[in-house]
Coordinates of C-alpha atoms in Angstrom, one line a residue:
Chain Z
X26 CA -12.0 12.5 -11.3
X27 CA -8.5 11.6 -12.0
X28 CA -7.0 9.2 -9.3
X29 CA -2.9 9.4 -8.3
X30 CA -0.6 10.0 -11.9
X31 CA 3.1 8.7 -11.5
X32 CA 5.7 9.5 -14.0
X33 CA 8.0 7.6 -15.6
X34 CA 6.1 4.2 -16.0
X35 CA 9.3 3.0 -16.3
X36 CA 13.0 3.8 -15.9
X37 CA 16.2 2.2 -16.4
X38 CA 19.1 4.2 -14.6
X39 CA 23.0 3.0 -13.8
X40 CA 24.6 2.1 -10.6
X41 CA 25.1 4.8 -8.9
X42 CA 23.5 7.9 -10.6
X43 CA 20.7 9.7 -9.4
X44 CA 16.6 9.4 -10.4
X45 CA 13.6 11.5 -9.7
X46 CA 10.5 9.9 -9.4
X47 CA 7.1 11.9 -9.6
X48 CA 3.4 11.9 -8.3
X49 CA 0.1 13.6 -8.4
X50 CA -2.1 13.2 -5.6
X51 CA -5.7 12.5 -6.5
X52 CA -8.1 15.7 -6.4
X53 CA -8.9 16.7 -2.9
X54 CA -5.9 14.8 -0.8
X55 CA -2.9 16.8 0.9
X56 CA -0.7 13.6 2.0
X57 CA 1.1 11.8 -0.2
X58 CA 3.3 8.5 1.0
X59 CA 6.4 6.8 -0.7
X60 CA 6.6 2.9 -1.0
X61 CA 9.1 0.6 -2.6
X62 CA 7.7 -2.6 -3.2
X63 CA 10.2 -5.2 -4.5
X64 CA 8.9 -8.2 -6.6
X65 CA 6.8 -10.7 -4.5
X66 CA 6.5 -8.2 -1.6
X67 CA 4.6 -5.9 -0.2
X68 CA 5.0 -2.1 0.0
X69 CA 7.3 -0.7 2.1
X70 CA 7.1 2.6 3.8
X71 CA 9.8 5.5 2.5
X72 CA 8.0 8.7 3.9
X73 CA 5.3 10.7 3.6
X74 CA 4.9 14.4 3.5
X75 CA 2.2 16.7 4.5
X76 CA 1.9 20.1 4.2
X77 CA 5.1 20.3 2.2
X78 CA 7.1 18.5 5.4
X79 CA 8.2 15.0 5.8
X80 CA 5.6 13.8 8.0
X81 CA 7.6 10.0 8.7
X82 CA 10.0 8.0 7.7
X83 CA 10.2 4.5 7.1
X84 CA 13.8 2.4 7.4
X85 CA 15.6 3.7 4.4
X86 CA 18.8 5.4 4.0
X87 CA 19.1 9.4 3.7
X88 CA 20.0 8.6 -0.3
X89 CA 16.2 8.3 -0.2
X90 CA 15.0 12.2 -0.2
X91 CA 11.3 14.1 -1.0
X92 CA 9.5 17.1 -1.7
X93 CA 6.1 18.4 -1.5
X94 CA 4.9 21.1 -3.6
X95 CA 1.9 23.9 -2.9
X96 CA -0.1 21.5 -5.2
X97 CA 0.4 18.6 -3.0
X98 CA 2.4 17.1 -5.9
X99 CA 5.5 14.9 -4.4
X100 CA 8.7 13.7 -5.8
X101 CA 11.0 11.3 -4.7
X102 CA 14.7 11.3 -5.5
X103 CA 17.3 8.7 -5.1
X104 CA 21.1 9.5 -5.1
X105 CA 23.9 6.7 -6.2
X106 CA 21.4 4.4 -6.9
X107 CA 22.3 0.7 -6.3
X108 CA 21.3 -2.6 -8.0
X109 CA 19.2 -3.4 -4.5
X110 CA 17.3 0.0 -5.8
X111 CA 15.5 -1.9 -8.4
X112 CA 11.6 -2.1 -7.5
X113 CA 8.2 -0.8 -8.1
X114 CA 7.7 2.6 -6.6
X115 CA 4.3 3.3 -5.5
X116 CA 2.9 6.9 -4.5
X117 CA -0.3 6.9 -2.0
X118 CA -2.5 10.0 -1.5
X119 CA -4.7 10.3 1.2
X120 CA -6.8 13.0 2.7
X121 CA -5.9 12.7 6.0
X122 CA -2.9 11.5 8.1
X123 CA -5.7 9.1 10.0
X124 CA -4.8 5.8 7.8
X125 CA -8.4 5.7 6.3
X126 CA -7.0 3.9 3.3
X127 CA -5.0 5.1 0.3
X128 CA -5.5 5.5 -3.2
X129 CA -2.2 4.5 -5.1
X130 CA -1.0 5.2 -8.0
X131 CA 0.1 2.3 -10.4
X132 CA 3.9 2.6 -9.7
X133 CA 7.1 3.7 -11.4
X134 CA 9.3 0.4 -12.4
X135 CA 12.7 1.3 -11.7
X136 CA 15.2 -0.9 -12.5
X137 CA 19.2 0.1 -12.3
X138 CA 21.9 -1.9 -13.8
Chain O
X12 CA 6.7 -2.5 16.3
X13 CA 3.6 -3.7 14.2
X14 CA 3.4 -5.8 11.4
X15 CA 0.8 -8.4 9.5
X16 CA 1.3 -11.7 8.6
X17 CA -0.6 -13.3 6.2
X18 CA -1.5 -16.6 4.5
X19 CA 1.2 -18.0 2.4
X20 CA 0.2 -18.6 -1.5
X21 CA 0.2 -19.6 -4.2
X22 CA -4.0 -20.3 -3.6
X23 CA -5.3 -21.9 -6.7
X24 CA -9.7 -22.3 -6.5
X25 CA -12.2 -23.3 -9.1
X26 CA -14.3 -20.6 -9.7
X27 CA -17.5 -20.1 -8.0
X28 CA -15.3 -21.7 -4.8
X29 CA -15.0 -20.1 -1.4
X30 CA -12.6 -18.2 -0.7
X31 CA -10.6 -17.3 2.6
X32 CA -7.8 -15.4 3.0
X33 CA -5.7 -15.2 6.5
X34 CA -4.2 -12.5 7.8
X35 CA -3.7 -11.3 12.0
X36 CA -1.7 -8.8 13.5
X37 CA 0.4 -7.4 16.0
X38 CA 0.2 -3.5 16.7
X39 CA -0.7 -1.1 19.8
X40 CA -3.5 0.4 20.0
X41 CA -6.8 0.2 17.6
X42 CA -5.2 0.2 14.8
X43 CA -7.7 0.6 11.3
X44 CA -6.9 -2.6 9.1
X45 CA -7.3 -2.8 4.8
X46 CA -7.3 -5.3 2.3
X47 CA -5.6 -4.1 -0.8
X48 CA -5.8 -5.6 -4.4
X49 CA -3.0 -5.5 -6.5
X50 CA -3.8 -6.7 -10.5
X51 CA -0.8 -7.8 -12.7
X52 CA 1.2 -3.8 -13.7
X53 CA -0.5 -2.1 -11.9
X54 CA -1.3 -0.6 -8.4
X55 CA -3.0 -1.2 -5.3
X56 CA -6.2 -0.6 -4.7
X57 CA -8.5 -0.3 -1.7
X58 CA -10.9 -3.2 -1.6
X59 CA -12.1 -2.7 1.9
X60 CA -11.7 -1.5 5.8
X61 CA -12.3 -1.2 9.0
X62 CA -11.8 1.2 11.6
X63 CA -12.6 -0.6 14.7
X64 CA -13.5 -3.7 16.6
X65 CA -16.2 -6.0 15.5
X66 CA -16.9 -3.6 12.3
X67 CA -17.4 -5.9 9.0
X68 CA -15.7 -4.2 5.8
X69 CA -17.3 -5.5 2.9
X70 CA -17.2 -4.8 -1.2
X71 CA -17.9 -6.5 -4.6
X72 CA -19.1 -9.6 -2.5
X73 CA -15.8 -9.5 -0.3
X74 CA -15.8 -9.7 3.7
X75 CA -14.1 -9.6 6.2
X76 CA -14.2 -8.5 10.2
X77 CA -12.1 -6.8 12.6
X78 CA -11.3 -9.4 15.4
X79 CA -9.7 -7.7 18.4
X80 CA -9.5 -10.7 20.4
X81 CA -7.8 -12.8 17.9
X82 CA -6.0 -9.9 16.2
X83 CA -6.9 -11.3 12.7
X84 CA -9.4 -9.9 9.7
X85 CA -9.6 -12.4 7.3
X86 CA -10.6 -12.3 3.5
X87 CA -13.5 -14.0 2.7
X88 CA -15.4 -14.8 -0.4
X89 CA -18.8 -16.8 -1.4
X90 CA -18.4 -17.2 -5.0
X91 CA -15.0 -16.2 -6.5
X92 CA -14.4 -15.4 -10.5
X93 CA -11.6 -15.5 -13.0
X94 CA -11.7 -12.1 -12.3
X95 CA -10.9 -12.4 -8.7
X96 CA -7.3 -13.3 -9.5
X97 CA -4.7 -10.7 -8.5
X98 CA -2.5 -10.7 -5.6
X99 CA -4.2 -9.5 -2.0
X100 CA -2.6 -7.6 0.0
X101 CA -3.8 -7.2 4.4
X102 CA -2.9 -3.6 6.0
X103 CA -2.8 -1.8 8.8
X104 CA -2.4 1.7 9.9
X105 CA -2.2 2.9 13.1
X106 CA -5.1 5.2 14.3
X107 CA -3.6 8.7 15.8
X108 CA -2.9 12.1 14.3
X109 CA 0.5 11.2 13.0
X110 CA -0.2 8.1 11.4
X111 CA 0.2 8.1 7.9
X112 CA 2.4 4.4 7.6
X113 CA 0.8 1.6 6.8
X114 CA 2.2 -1.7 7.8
X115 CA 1.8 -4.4 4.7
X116 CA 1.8 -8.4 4.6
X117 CA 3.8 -10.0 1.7
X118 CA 0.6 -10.5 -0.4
X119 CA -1.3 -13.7 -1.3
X120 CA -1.4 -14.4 -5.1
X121 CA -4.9 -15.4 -5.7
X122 CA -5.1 -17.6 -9.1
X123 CA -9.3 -18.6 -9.8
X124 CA -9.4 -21.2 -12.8
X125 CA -12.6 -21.4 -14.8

């Protein structure tokens, strides 16, 4: 049973262009949440969608944009990305909006320069 | 609004040492709490929850216990390995329909030396 699948594994982008980040829930969940986690942190909430709607939002900037598919695949996209953009994006799937615990995916390393 | 605040690392045991791991809380409600593990490149992964008060959440010989009346759910661990080292994270999520974010502490960086 596959678990969550993120692609890139990695990306390098330049100040102020624009990346799309991608996710696959694992088999059976419909919710899938966004989280930037910056080295030495912990995850920080972006959004999560449901039923192909933006569900919540965390604290972060309207740059910061998403989309659910039929599938329940999710992307994230970030528009004129900024050095502070660089961190470890991490996609969470879930059955249920209840907070019964995620299974995440092992991350997208973006780093912008 | 909530948050978690956990035990500040480095923590550095022998193996076969106990472990213990703080974390408490601060949210409204009941919410469900988590204990995440996070190994070096890779994600986080559930390692064990509870959903409400006095319930004990417990997997490959970790523990720990919801404490409403301290707000706390500490790590805990009889035995630890070499393999136990990663970084820990503690969790929360609040319990109603539209609660999907989960509130994170800043990790503990567990490091077991043979």
């Amino acid at each position: 049973d596959a678990g969550v699948t993120q692609s890139p594994t990695h990306l390098i982008k330049t100040r102020g262009q624009q990346v799309t980040l991608r996710c696959s829930p694992k088999s059976g969940h419909d919710t899938v949440s966004w989280y930037q986690q910056a080295l030495g942190q912990g995850p920080q909430f972006i959004f999560q969608y449901y039923e192909e709607e933006e569900r919540q939002r965390g604290n972060f900037p309207d740059r910061f944009s998403g989309h659910q598919f039929p599938n329940y695949s999710s992307e994230l996209n970030v528009n004129a990305l900024l050095l502070g953009d660089s961190a470890l994006y991490l996609c969470a799937s879930s059955f249920e909006t209840f907070g019964y615990g995620y299974t995440f995916g092992s991350g997208t390393r973006l780093t912008v320069v | 609004g909530n948050s978690v605040t956990q035990m500040e690392g480095p923590v550095t045991l022998s193996e076969e040492a106990f472990l213990t791991i703080n974390c408490t809380y601060t949210a409204t409600g009941y919410p469900s709490l988590f204990w995440y593990v996070q190994y070096p490149g890779e994600g986080l992964q559930l390692l064990l929850k509870a959903t409400k008060a006095d319930d004990k959440g417990s997997n490959k010989g970790f523990e720990a216990t919801y404490r409403k009346e301290t707000t706390s759910f500490h790590l805990e661990k009889g035995s630890v390995q070499v393999s136990d080292s990663a970084v820990y994270f503690c969790a929360l999520s609040p319990y109603n329909t539209n609660a999907g974010k989960s509130t994170f502490g800043d990790g503990t960086t567990l490091t077991v030396k043979p």
